[in-house]
Short mmCIF file of C-alpha atoms in Angstrom, two decimals:
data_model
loop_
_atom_site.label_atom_id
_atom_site.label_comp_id
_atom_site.label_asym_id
_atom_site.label_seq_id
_atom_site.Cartn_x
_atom_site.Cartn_y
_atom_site.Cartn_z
CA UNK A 9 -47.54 21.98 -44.46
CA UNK A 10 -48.83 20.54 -47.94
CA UNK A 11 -52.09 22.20 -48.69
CA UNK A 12 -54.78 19.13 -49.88
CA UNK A 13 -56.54 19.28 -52.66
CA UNK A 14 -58.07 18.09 -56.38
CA UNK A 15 -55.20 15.77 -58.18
CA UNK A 16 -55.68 16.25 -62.14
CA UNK A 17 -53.22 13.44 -62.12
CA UNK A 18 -53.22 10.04 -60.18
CA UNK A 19 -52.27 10.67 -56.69
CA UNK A 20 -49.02 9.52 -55.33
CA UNK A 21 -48.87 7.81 -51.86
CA UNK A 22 -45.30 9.06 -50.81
CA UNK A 23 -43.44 9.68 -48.12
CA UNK A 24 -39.77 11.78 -47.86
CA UNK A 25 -36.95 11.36 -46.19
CA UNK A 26 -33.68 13.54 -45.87
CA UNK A 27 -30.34 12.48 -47.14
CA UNK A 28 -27.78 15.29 -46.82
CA UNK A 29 -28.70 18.04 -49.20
CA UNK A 30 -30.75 15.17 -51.10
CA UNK A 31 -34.34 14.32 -51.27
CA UNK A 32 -36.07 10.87 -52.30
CA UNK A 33 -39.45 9.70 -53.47
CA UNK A 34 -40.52 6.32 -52.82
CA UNK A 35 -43.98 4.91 -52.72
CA UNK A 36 -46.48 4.33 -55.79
CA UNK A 37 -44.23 6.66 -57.97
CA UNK A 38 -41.02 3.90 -57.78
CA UNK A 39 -42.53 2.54 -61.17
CA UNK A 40 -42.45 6.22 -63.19
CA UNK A 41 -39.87 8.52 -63.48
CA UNK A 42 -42.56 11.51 -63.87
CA UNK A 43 -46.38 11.00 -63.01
CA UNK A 44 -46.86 14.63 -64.55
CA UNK A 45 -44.61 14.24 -67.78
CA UNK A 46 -47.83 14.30 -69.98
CA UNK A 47 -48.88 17.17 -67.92
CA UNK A 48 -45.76 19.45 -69.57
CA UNK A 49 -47.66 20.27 -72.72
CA UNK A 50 -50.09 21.96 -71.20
CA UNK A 51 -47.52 24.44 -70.35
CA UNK A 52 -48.29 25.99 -74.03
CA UNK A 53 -51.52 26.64 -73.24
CA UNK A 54 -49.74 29.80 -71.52
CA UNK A 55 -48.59 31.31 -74.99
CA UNK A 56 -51.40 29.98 -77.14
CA UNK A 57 -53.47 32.18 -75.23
CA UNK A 58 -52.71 35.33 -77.43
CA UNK A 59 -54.99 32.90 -79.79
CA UNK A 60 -57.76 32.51 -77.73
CA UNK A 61 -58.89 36.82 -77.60
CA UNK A 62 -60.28 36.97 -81.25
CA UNK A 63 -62.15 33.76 -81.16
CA UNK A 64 -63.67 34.34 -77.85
CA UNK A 65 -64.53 37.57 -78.61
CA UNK A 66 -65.98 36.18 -81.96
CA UNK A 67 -68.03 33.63 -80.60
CA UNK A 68 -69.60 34.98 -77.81
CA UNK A 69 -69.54 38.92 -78.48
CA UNK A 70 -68.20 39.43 -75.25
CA UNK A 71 -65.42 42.43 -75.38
CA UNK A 72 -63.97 41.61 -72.17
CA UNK A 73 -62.05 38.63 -73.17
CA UNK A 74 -59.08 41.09 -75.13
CA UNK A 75 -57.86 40.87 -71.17
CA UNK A 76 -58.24 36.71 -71.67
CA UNK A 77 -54.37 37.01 -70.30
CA UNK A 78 -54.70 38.76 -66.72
CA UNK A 79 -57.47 36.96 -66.66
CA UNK A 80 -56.14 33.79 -67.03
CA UNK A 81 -53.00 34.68 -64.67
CA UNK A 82 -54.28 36.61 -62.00
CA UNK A 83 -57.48 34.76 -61.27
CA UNK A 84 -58.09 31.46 -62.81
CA UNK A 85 -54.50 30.25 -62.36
CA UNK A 86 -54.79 31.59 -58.43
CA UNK A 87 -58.12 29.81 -57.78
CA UNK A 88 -56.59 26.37 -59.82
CA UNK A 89 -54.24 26.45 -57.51
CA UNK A 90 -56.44 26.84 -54.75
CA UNK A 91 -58.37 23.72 -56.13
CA UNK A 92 -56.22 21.56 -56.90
CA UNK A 93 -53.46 22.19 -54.38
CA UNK A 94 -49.86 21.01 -53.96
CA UNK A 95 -47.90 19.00 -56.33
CA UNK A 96 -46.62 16.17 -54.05
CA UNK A 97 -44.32 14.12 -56.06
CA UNK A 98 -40.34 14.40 -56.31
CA UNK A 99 -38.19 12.57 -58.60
CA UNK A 100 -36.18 9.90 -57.54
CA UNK A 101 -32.35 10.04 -58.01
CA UNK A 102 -32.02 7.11 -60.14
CA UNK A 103 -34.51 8.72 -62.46
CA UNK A 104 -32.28 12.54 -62.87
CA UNK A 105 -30.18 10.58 -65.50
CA UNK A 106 -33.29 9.36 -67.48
CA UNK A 107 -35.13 12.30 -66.92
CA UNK A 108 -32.15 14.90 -67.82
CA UNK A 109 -31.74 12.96 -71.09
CA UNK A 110 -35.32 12.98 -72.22
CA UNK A 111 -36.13 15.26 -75.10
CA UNK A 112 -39.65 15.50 -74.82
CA UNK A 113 -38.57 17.90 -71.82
CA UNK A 114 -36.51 20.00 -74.00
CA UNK A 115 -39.56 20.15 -77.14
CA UNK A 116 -42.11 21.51 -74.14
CA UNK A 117 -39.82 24.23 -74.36
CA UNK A 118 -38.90 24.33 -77.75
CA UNK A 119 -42.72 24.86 -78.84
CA UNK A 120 -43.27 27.51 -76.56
CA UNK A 121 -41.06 29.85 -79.12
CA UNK A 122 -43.34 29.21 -82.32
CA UNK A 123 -46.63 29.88 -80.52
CA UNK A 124 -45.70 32.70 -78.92
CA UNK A 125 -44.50 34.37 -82.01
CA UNK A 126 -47.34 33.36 -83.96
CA UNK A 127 -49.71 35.23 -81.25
CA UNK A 128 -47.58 38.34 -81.36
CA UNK A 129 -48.22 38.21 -85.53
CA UNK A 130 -51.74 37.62 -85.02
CA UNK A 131 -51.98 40.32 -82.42
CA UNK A 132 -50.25 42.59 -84.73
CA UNK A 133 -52.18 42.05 -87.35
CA UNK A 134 -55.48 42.97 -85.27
CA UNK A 135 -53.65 46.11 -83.49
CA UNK A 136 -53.16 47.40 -87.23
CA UNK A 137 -57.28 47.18 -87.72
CA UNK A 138 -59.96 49.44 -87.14
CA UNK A 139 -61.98 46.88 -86.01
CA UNK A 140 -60.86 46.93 -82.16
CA UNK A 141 -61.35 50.06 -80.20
CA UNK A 142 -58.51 51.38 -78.18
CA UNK A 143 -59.54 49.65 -74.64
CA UNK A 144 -59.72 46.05 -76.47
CA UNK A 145 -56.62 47.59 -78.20
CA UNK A 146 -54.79 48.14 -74.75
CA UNK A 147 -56.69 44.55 -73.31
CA UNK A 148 -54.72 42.69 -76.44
CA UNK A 149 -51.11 44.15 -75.52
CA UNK A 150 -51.89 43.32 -71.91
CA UNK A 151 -52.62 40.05 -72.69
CA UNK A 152 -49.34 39.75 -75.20
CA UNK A 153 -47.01 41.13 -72.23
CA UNK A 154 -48.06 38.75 -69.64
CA UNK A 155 -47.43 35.85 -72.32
CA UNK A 156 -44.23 37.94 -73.08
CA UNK A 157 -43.72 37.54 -69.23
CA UNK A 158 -44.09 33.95 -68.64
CA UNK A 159 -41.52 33.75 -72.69
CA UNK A 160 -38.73 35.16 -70.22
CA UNK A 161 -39.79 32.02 -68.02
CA UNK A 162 -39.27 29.90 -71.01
CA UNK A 163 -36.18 31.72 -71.72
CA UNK A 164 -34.97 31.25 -68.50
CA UNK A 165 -35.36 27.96 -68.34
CA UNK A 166 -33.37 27.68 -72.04
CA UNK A 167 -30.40 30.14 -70.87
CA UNK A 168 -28.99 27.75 -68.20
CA UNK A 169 -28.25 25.11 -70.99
CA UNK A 170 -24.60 24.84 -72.07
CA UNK A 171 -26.57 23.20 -75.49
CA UNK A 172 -25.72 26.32 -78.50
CA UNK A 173 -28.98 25.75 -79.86
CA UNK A 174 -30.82 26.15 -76.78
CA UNK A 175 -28.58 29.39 -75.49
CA UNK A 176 -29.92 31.04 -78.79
CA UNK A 177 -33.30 29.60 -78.58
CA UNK A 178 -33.05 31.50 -75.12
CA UNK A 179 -32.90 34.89 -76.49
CA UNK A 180 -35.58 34.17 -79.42
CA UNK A 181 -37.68 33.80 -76.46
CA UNK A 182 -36.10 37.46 -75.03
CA UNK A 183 -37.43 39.14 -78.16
CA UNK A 184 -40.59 39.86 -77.69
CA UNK A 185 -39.69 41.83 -74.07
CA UNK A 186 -36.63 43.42 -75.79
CA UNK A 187 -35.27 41.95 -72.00
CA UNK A 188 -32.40 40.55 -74.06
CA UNK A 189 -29.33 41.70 -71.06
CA UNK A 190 -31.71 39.04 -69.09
CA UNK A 191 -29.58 36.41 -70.77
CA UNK A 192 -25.90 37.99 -69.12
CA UNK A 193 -27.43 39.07 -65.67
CA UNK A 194 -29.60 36.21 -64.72
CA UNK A 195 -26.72 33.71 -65.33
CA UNK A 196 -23.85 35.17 -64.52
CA UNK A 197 -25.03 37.99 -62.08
CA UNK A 198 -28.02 37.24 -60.36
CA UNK A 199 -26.91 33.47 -60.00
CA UNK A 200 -23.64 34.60 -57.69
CA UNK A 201 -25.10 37.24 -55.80
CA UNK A 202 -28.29 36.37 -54.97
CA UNK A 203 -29.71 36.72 -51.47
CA UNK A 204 -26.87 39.48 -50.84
CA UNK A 205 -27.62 43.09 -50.68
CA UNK A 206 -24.97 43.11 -54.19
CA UNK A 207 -27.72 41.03 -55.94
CA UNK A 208 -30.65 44.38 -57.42
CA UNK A 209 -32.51 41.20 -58.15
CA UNK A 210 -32.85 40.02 -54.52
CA UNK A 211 -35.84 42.29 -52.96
CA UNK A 212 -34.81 43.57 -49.21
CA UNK A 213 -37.09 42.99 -46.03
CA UNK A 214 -39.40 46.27 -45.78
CA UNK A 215 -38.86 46.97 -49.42
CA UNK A 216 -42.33 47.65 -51.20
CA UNK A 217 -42.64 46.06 -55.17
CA UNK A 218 -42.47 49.55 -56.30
CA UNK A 219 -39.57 50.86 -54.65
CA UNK A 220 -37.47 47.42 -55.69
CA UNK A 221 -38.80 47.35 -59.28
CA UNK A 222 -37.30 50.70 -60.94
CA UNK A 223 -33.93 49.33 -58.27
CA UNK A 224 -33.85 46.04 -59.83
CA UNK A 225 -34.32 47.55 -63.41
CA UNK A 226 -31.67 50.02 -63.71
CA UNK A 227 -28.97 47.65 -61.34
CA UNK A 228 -29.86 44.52 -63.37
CA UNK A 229 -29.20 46.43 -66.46
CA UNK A 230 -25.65 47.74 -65.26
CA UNK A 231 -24.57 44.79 -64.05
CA UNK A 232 -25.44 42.98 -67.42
CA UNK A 233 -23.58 45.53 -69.35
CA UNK A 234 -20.60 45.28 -66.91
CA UNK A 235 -20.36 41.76 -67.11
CA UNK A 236 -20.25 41.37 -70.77
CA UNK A 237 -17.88 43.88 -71.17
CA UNK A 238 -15.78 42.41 -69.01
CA UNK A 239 -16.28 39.24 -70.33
CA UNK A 240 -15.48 40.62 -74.21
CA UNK A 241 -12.60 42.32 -72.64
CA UNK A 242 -10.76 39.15 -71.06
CA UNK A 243 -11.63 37.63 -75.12
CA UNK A 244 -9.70 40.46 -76.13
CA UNK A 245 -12.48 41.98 -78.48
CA UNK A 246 -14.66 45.23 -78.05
CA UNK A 247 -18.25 46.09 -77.18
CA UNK A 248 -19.17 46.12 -80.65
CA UNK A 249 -18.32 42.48 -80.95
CA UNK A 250 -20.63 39.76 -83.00
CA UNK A 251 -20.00 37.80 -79.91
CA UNK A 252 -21.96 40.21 -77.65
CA UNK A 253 -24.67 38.38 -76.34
CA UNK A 254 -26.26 41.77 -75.05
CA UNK A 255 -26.48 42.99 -78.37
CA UNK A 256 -27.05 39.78 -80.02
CA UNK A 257 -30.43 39.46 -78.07
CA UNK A 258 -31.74 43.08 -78.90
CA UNK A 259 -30.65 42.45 -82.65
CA UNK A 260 -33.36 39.91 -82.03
CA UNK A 261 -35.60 42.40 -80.69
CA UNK A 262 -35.23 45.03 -83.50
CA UNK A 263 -35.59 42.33 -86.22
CA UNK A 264 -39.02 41.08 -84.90
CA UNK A 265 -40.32 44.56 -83.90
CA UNK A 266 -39.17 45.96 -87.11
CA UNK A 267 -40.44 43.17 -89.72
CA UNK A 268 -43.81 43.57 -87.68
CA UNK A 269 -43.88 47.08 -88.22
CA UNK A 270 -42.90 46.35 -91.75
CA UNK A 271 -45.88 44.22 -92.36
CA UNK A 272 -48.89 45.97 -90.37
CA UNK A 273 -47.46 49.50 -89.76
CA UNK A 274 -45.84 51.91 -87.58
CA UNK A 275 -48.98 52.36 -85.86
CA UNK A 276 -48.54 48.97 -83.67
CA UNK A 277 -45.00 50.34 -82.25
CA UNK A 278 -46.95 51.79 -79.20
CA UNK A 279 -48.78 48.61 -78.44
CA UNK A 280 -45.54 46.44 -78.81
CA UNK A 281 -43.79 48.54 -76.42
CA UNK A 282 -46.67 48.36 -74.37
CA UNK A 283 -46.48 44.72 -74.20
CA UNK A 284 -42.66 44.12 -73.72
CA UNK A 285 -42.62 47.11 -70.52
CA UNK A 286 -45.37 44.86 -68.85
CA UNK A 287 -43.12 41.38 -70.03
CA UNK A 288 -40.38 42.80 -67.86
CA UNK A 289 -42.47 43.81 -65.27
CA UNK A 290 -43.72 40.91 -64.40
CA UNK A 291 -40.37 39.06 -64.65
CA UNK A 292 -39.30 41.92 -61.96
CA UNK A 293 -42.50 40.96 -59.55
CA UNK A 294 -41.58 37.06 -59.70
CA UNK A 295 -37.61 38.55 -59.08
CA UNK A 296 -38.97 40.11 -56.02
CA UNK A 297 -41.35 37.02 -54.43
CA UNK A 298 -38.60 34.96 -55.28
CA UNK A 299 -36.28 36.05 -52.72
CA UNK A 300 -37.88 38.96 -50.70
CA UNK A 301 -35.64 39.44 -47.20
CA UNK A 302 -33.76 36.16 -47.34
CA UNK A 303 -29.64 36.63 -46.70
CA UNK A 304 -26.92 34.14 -47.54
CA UNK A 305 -24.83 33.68 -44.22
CA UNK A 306 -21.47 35.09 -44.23
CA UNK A 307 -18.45 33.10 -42.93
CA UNK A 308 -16.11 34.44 -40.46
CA UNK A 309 -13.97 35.63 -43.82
CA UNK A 310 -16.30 37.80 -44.79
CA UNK A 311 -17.77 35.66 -48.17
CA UNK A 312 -21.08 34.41 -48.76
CA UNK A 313 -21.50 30.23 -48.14
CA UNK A 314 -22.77 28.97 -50.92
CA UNK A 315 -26.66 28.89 -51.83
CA UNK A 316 -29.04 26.70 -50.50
CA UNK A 317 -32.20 25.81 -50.74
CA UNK A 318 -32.90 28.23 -47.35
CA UNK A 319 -32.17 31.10 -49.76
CA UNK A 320 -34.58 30.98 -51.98
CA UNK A 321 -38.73 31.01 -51.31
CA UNK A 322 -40.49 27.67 -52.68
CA UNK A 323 -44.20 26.84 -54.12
CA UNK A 324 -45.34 23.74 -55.20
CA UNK A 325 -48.95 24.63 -56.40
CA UNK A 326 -49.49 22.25 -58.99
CA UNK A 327 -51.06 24.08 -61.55
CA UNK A 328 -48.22 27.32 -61.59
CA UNK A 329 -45.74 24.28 -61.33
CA UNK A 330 -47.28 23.63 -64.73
CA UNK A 331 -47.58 26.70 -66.49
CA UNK A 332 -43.86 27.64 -65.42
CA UNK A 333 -41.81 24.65 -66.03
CA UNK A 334 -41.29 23.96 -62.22
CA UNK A 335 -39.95 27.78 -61.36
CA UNK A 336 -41.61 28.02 -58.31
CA UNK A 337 -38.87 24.87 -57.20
CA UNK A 338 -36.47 28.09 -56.95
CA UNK A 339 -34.79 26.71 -53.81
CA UNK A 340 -33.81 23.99 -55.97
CA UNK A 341 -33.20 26.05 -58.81
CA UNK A 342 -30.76 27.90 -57.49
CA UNK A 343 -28.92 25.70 -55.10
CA UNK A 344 -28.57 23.33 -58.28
CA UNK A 345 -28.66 25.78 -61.29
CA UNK A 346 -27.97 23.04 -63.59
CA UNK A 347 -30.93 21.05 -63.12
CA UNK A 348 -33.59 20.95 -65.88
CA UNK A 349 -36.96 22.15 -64.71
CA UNK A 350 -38.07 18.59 -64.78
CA UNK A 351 -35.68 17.14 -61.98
CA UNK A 352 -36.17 19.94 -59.90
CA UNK A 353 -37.54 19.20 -56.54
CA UNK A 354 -39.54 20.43 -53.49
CA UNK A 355 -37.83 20.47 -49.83
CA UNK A 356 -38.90 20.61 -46.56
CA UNK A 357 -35.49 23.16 -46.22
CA UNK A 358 -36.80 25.71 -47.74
CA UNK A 359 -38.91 28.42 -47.09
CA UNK A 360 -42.41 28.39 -48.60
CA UNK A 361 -44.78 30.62 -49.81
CA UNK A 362 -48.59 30.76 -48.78
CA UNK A 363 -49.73 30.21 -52.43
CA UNK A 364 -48.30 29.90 -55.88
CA UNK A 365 -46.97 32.58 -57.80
CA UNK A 366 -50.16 34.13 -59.56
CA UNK A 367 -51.46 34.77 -56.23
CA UNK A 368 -48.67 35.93 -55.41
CA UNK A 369 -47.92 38.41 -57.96
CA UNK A 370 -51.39 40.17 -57.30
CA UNK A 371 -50.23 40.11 -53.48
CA UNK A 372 -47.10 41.63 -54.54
CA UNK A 373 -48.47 44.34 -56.27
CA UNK A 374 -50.87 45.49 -52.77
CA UNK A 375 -47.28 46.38 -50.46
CA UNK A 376 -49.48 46.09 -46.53
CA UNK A 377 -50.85 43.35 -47.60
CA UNK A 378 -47.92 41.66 -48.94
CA UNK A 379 -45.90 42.84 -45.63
CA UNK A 380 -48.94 41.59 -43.44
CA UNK A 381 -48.35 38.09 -45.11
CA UNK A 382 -44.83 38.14 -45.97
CA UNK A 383 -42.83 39.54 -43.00
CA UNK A 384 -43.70 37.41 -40.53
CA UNK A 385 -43.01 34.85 -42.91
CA UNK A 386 -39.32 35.97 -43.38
CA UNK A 387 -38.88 37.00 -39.05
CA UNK A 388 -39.94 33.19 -38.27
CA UNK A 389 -37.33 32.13 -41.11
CA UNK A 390 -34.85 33.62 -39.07
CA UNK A 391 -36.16 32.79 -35.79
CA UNK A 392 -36.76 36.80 -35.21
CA UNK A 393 -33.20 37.74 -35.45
CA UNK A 394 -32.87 40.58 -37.98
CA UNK A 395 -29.09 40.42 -38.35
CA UNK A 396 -29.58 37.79 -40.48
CA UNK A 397 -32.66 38.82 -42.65
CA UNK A 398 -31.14 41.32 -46.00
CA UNK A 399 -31.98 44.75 -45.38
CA UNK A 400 -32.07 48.28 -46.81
CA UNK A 401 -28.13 49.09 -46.30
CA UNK A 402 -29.77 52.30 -43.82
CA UNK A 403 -31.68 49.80 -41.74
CA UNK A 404 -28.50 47.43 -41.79
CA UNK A 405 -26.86 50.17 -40.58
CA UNK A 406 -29.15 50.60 -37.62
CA UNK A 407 -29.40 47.10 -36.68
CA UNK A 408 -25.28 46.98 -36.92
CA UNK A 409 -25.22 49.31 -34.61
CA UNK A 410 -26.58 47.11 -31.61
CA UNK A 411 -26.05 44.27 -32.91
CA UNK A 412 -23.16 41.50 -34.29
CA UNK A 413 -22.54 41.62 -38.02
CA UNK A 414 -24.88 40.35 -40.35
CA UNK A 415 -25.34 36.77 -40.75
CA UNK A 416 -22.45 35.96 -39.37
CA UNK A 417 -21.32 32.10 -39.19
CA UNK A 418 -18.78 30.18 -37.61
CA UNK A 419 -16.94 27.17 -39.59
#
């Protein structure tokens, strides 16, 4: 069910039909590859906004707006959504070519870097004052993590490029979290187990944000360190390689946090690890909404079928769309990892949330609510059968005990 609302762009008169795994757009929109492309540059709003504290504060003496970033991401960005509602438009299939090709995609992205390390300098410079107290101290780093948050986004989006230049773009963007291992376990990890109870990144049915969070932390972070090793291993070179993208990425981390410290003091190191803990944190809470109780079928072999767009929950709220370079289109995402964020694409397959991710984060962090809104969500996914939803291996156990193996298939 699309949600009406406000269009900030012209609206599309569409209509979709199914074609295999494939979805087309035809209607007003047969004319333009992309009725949002000049939409994508407001996507830097998201890290310009470490700019936006000091002037606010400057030109309107009011202290609260150090916490301009939760703020802007927990309610503005909800109630936008709210507004203006559901994206609506899909691109067509002879556009991906076009649209794949395009640059100006790629430089939406590319900008994102410079901004967001410009804002971390500026914020440094003010942590290193005595002009803030330590509440608009502590509002500052708050802001700086959740832009450090949505960098991993950007990051994210740059690490599934086989382009060099964008890999290492891809862990510039990792610096400020220090979340460099992101790089190894999204891609190569997270991408081939997810929706399995293998995947730490893949939240299970009953499982509260807090309980997953410190899971998905410490198992992300094994399996990263597992996987490059391996991976140095079969190259026939050591840990302590210059080909370790592991420690490549926290090189990157040391570097900035030490030439920052170098410039404005020692006395910023709490406020920079301040901002990086919540960075990951918030990359964890989109990991969990992203794929809370959904289970890849099994065939009668025992593997996992390959994922679709059923394995992954969806959101097209415009705005969020926006301000994440089409992430909520994770069904799409994953089920065609190669994609760019700008030929990604919204399905009637998969399973959608009730609102975009920045409401959803703030639901996610409240566990009855979230279960109150969520479960029943995931139970009617799976037409009540809980063989088939991914569940704490104890409550798998129980359920296995009545009941057929989970998510079994045939063929």
């Amino acid at each position: 069910m699309k949600t009406p609302g406000l269009r900030i762009y012209r609206p599309l008169q569409v209509r979709f039909f199914n074609s295999g795994a494939k979805v087309h757009l035809v209607g007003k929109s047969a004319g333009s590859a992309d009725p949002k492309r000049h939409l994508w540059i407001l996507g830097l709003i998201a890290p310009a906004t470490a700019l936006l504290p000091s002037q606010l504060v400057l030109h309107t003496g009011l202290e609260v707006f150090w916490w301009t970033g939760p703020i802007m991401v927990l309610v503005l960005i909800p109630l936008l959504d709210l507004l203006v509602g559901d994206d609506g438009s899909n691109p067509r299939d002879e556009d991906y070519e076009t649209l794949s090709n395009d640059r100006y995609y790629r430089w939406c992205t590319y900008l994102f870097l410079p901004i967001q390390l410009v804002g971390l300098a500026l914020a440094g410079y003010l942590w290193s004052g005595s002009e803030l107290d330590i509440v608009d101290k502590v509002g500052l780093a708050v802001t700086l993590g959740l832009i450090s948050g949505i960098g991993i986004n950007a990051a994210h989006e740059l690490g599934h490029r086989v382009e060099r230049l964008e890999r290492w773009l891809a862990k510039i963007a990792l610096a400020q979290s220090g979340y460099g291992h992101f790089f190894v376990e999204h891609n190569r990890g997270h991408h081939a187990r997810v929706a399995t109870p293998e995947d730490p990144a893949s939240a299970r049915f009953g499982e509260s944000l807090w309980v997953f969070m410190p899971r998905s932390v410490a198992g992300g972070f094994r399996s990263a360190l597992r996987l490059e090793r391996d991976r140095l291993r079969r190259r026939g070179t050591g840990w302590w390689s210059p080909a370790n993208h592991i420690l490549q990425a926290w090189a990157m981390t040391v570097v900035l946090f030490g030439g920052l410290m170098l410039v404005f003091g020692w006395q910023i190191l709490p406020y920079l690890l301040l901002q990086a803990v919540l960075g990951a944190g918030l990359l964890e809470t989109v990991n969990y909404i992203e794929h809370y109780g959904l289970l890849r079928e099994r065939r009668p072999n025992g593997r996992y079928r390959r994922c679709t767009a059923r394995d992954s929950w969806n959101s097209d709220r415009l705005v969020t769309n926006i301000f994440l370079f089409h992430l909520q289109r994770h069904s799409d995402h994953h089920a065609n990892p190669g994609r760019r964020y700008q030929t990604l694409r919204s399905t009637d397959e998969a399973p959608q949330l009730p609102a975009g991710y920045a409401a959803m984060v703030v639901l996610a962090m409240i566990p009855p609510l979230w279960r109150r809104v969520m479960d029943k969500r995931v139970l009617a996914h799976y037409d009540g059968d809980l063989t088939r939803i991914n569940l704490a291996p104890r409550k798998r156990q129980a359920v296995d005990a009545v009941s057929p193996g989970p998510g079994m298939v045939t063929g």
